[in-house]
Amino acid sequence: MKGNDEAPLKEGEIASRYSVIINMILVVIKGFTGYLSGNIALIADAIHSFADVFSSAAVFIGLKLSQRKPDELFPYGYHRIETLVSLLVSVLIIITGLEITWDSIIYISNPVSEVSMATASLAVSLISVGVSYAIAFYKVRVGRRIGSTALLNDGKHSYVDVISSAIVFIGILGEYMGLHGFQGIAGVIISMVIIYIGIRLAKYDVLTLLDACIDTDSMEIIKKTVLSVPRVEGVHEIRIRRSGPYLFGELHIELERGLPVDEIERIISQINSKVKETVPSIDHLTVQPETVKKEEVVVAVPLADDQGMNSTISTHFGRANFFLIARTRKGEILDYRIIENPGKSLKTKRGIRAAELLKSRDIDVLVIEKLSDGPKLLFSDYLLGTVPPEGASLEEVIRKASLKFSD
């Protein structure tokens, strides 16, 4: 990780620390009031807040560990600890919901005949609504800013607290007005909401750990950003995976033929800069450049003689007597011509002379087993590629070479 990349995780760590302290205070207040009043809904809400203490503490630990530097064992860093912690939080949310459901059903079966400390219980639940909303808003805002799934999940869990405390308030009020068992009904409603939220968050965490493609919006943004870079003619095979609050991506770009190496490197650097501007959570992006595939491919084959499609393929490039140049489309030969190699009788630079001839004929693919350094350098920024001769006949060799580079 780069130096300033630890700052967002540090901010998330501070947010989760505050959450632990505030939720612990709420647990004490709601639990104490619920115990004295015998209010099952308030006790259930206190248990829920106690689960929040554990979840916020787990997020704090996860974000703390995520700041560790990459090493030999974890070359991509420790960011997935944050996702694993988020999954544990989600499971804890589900378990909490099931516990509240059980307690609420028992209360519905055996409701109390009279509500004690109704005013205090109503006041505590109302305070809990306001405090829970404030801490939830804070955690979600920080979580979105730093791209932390665990902190976002914890914030959403705190929003459940808002609903939970509001339902508790209504339940106590209903019980106070003579609707016996109403607190239990409120508890069941709370638990159903909690379980639903927990399952939804756990599903996201599991998919993230399995490298599932769940961030389609970022993929679309990356595609549009890459295509906006000058000289990029296409982009495909975009893959991204989430690791804690960060994204790791890879993609293939299609470039026009003949670009020098330094220009290709400049384009890749520009792509990385622009993508990180539009998708700040991208930690690392691997860009693989490719030459644009063509509908029609011109294939050149060195020949030892001129016998049309019955000619013998030459194993020597510079000393070949002739070159067959075939225009093809998806492996089908549209037409061809055989030209003499003007450099075959030269004492030096035969390969260079032959390469210059073929470049002047706009060939795309050269069929050759091995190419010497001079011609290889001359062709380096020009050809779609070279291939060894494969096939029982000259025609089959040309077809196979064409198919490897056809659109």
Short mmCIF file of N, CA and C in Angstrom, two decimals, residues 288-345:
data_model
loop_
_atom_site.label_atom_id
_atom_site.label_comp_id
_atom_site.label_asym_id
_atom_site.label_seq_id
_atom_site.Cartn_x
_atom_site.Cartn_y
_atom_site.Cartn_z
N GLN A 288 -3.36 -5.04 -20.14
CA GLN A 288 -2.68 -5.86 -21.14
C GLN A 288 -2.98 -5.30 -22.54
N PRO A 289 -1.96 -4.73 -23.22
CA PRO A 289 -2.21 -4.18 -24.56
C PRO A 289 -2.25 -5.27 -25.63
N GLU A 290 -3.15 -5.10 -26.60
CA GLU A 290 -3.26 -6.01 -27.74
C GLU A 290 -3.47 -5.20 -29.00
N THR A 291 -3.03 -5.74 -30.11
CA THR A 291 -3.30 -5.10 -31.39
C THR A 291 -4.71 -5.46 -31.84
N VAL A 292 -5.40 -4.51 -32.42
CA VAL A 292 -6.78 -4.74 -32.87
C VAL A 292 -6.81 -5.84 -33.92
N LYS A 293 -7.68 -6.82 -33.73
CA LYS A 293 -7.84 -7.87 -34.73
C LYS A 293 -8.56 -7.33 -35.96
N LYS A 294 -8.22 -7.88 -37.11
CA LYS A 294 -8.76 -7.37 -38.36
C LYS A 294 -9.69 -8.38 -39.01
N GLU A 295 -10.62 -7.86 -39.79
CA GLU A 295 -11.52 -8.75 -40.54
C GLU A 295 -10.75 -9.44 -41.67
N GLU A 296 -9.90 -8.66 -42.39
CA GLU A 296 -9.05 -9.22 -43.43
C GLU A 296 -7.60 -9.20 -42.96
N VAL A 297 -6.91 -10.35 -43.06
CA VAL A 297 -5.53 -10.49 -42.61
C VAL A 297 -4.66 -10.89 -43.79
N VAL A 298 -3.55 -10.15 -43.96
CA VAL A 298 -2.61 -10.46 -45.03
C VAL A 298 -1.48 -11.30 -44.45
N VAL A 299 -1.33 -12.52 -45.00
CA VAL A 299 -0.35 -13.48 -44.50
C VAL A 299 0.78 -13.63 -45.51
N ALA A 300 2.03 -13.60 -45.00
CA ALA A 300 3.20 -13.80 -45.86
C ALA A 300 3.93 -15.08 -45.48
N VAL A 301 4.35 -15.86 -46.50
CA VAL A 301 5.05 -17.12 -46.27
C VAL A 301 6.31 -17.15 -47.14
N PRO A 302 7.51 -17.37 -46.57
CA PRO A 302 8.73 -17.50 -47.39
C PRO A 302 8.72 -18.83 -48.14
N LEU A 303 9.09 -18.80 -49.42
CA LEU A 303 9.06 -20.00 -50.26
C LEU A 303 10.44 -20.30 -50.85
N ALA A 304 10.68 -21.59 -51.07
CA ALA A 304 11.91 -22.02 -51.72
C ALA A 304 11.76 -22.00 -53.24
N ASP A 305 10.52 -22.13 -53.73
CA ASP A 305 10.26 -22.14 -55.17
C ASP A 305 8.90 -21.51 -55.45
N ASP A 306 8.62 -21.35 -56.74
CA ASP A 306 7.36 -20.73 -57.17
C ASP A 306 6.52 -21.77 -57.89
N GLN A 307 5.71 -22.51 -57.11
CA GLN A 307 4.83 -23.53 -57.68
C GLN A 307 3.38 -23.29 -57.22
N GLY A 308 3.02 -22.01 -57.04
CA GLY A 308 1.66 -21.69 -56.58
C GLY A 308 1.41 -22.28 -55.21
N MET A 309 0.23 -22.87 -55.01
CA MET A 309 -0.11 -23.47 -53.72
C MET A 309 0.61 -24.78 -53.46
N ASN A 310 1.38 -25.24 -54.43
CA ASN A 310 2.19 -26.44 -54.25
C ASN A 310 3.65 -26.09 -53.94
N SER A 311 3.93 -24.83 -53.70
CA SER A 311 5.30 -24.39 -53.42
C SER A 311 5.80 -24.96 -52.10
N THR A 312 7.12 -25.02 -51.99
CA THR A 312 7.76 -25.51 -50.76
C THR A 312 8.08 -24.33 -49.85
N ILE A 313 7.70 -24.46 -48.59
CA ILE A 313 7.96 -23.40 -47.61
C ILE A 313 9.45 -23.39 -47.27
N SER A 314 10.05 -22.21 -47.26
CA SER A 314 11.46 -22.05 -46.92
C SER A 314 11.62 -21.86 -45.41
N THR A 315 12.67 -22.47 -44.88
CA THR A 315 12.95 -22.31 -43.45
C THR A 315 13.82 -21.09 -43.17
N HIS A 316 14.31 -20.45 -44.22
CA HIS A 316 15.16 -19.27 -44.07
C HIS A 316 14.41 -18.03 -44.55
N PHE A 317 14.39 -17.01 -43.73
CA PHE A 317 13.66 -15.79 -44.09
C PHE A 317 14.42 -14.96 -45.13
N GLY A 318 15.61 -14.52 -44.79
CA GLY A 318 16.37 -13.65 -45.70
C GLY A 318 16.78 -14.34 -46.98
N ARG A 319 17.06 -15.67 -46.94
CA ARG A 319 17.53 -16.38 -48.11
C ARG A 319 16.40 -17.03 -48.91
N ALA A 320 15.15 -16.80 -48.51
CA ALA A 320 14.02 -17.36 -49.26
C ALA A 320 14.01 -16.79 -50.68
N ASN A 321 13.72 -17.63 -51.67
CA ASN A 321 13.70 -17.18 -53.07
C ASN A 321 12.47 -16.33 -53.37
N PHE A 322 11.35 -16.71 -52.73
CA PHE A 322 10.09 -16.02 -53.01
C PHE A 322 9.28 -15.83 -51.71
N PHE A 323 8.29 -14.97 -51.78
CA PHE A 323 7.32 -14.81 -50.69
C PHE A 323 5.93 -14.91 -51.28
N LEU A 324 5.10 -15.74 -50.66
CA LEU A 324 3.68 -15.78 -51.03
C LEU A 324 2.94 -14.83 -50.11
N ILE A 325 2.17 -13.92 -50.68
CA ILE A 325 1.39 -12.95 -49.89
C ILE A 325 -0.08 -13.21 -50.16
N ALA A 326 -0.82 -13.66 -49.14
CA ALA A 326 -2.23 -14.05 -49.30
C ALA A 326 -3.13 -13.12 -48.51
N ARG A 327 -4.17 -12.66 -49.13
CA ARG A 327 -5.22 -11.87 -48.45
C ARG A 327 -6.30 -12.84 -48.00
N THR A 328 -6.58 -12.83 -46.68
CA THR A 328 -7.52 -13.82 -46.12
C THR A 328 -8.61 -13.14 -45.31
N ARG A 329 -9.70 -13.87 -45.13
CA ARG A 329 -10.80 -13.41 -44.25
C ARG A 329 -11.28 -14.61 -43.46
N LYS A 330 -11.03 -14.58 -42.13
CA LYS A 330 -11.44 -15.64 -41.22
C LYS A 330 -10.98 -17.01 -41.70
N GLY A 331 -9.74 -17.08 -42.15
CA GLY A 331 -9.16 -18.36 -42.54
C GLY A 331 -9.35 -18.72 -44.00
N GLU A 332 -10.20 -17.99 -44.70
CA GLU A 332 -10.44 -18.26 -46.12
C GLU A 332 -9.50 -17.39 -46.96
N ILE A 333 -8.83 -18.02 -47.95
CA ILE A 333 -7.91 -17.29 -48.83
C ILE A 333 -8.71 -16.60 -49.94
N LEU A 334 -8.68 -15.26 -49.94
CA LEU A 334 -9.42 -14.49 -50.96
C LEU A 334 -8.62 -14.42 -52.26
N ASP A 335 -7.35 -14.14 -52.15
CA ASP A 335 -6.46 -14.13 -53.30
C ASP A 335 -5.01 -14.15 -52.81
N TYR A 336 -4.09 -14.41 -53.71
CA TYR A 336 -2.69 -14.41 -53.31
C TYR A 336 -1.81 -14.08 -54.51
N ARG A 337 -0.58 -13.71 -54.20
CA ARG A 337 0.41 -13.48 -55.24
C ARG A 337 1.78 -13.90 -54.70
N ILE A 338 2.68 -14.28 -55.62
CA ILE A 338 4.03 -14.69 -55.24
C ILE A 338 5.01 -13.69 -55.83
N ILE A 339 5.87 -13.14 -54.97
CA ILE A 339 6.84 -12.15 -55.43
C ILE A 339 8.25 -12.63 -55.11
N GLU A 340 9.20 -12.21 -55.89
CA GLU A 340 10.58 -12.62 -55.71
C GLU A 340 11.22 -11.80 -54.58
N ASN A 341 12.11 -12.43 -53.85
CA ASN A 341 12.83 -11.77 -52.77
C ASN A 341 14.04 -11.04 -53.35
N PRO A 342 14.05 -9.71 -53.38
CA PRO A 342 15.16 -8.97 -53.99
C PRO A 342 16.44 -9.02 -53.17
N GLY A 343 16.35 -9.45 -51.91
CA GLY A 343 17.54 -9.44 -51.07
C GLY A 343 18.23 -10.79 -50.97
N LYS A 344 17.72 -11.80 -51.68
CA LYS A 344 18.26 -13.15 -51.51
C LYS A 344 19.72 -13.26 -51.94
N SER A 345 20.16 -12.43 -52.90
CA SER A 345 21.53 -12.53 -53.42
C SER A 345 22.50 -11.59 -52.71
#
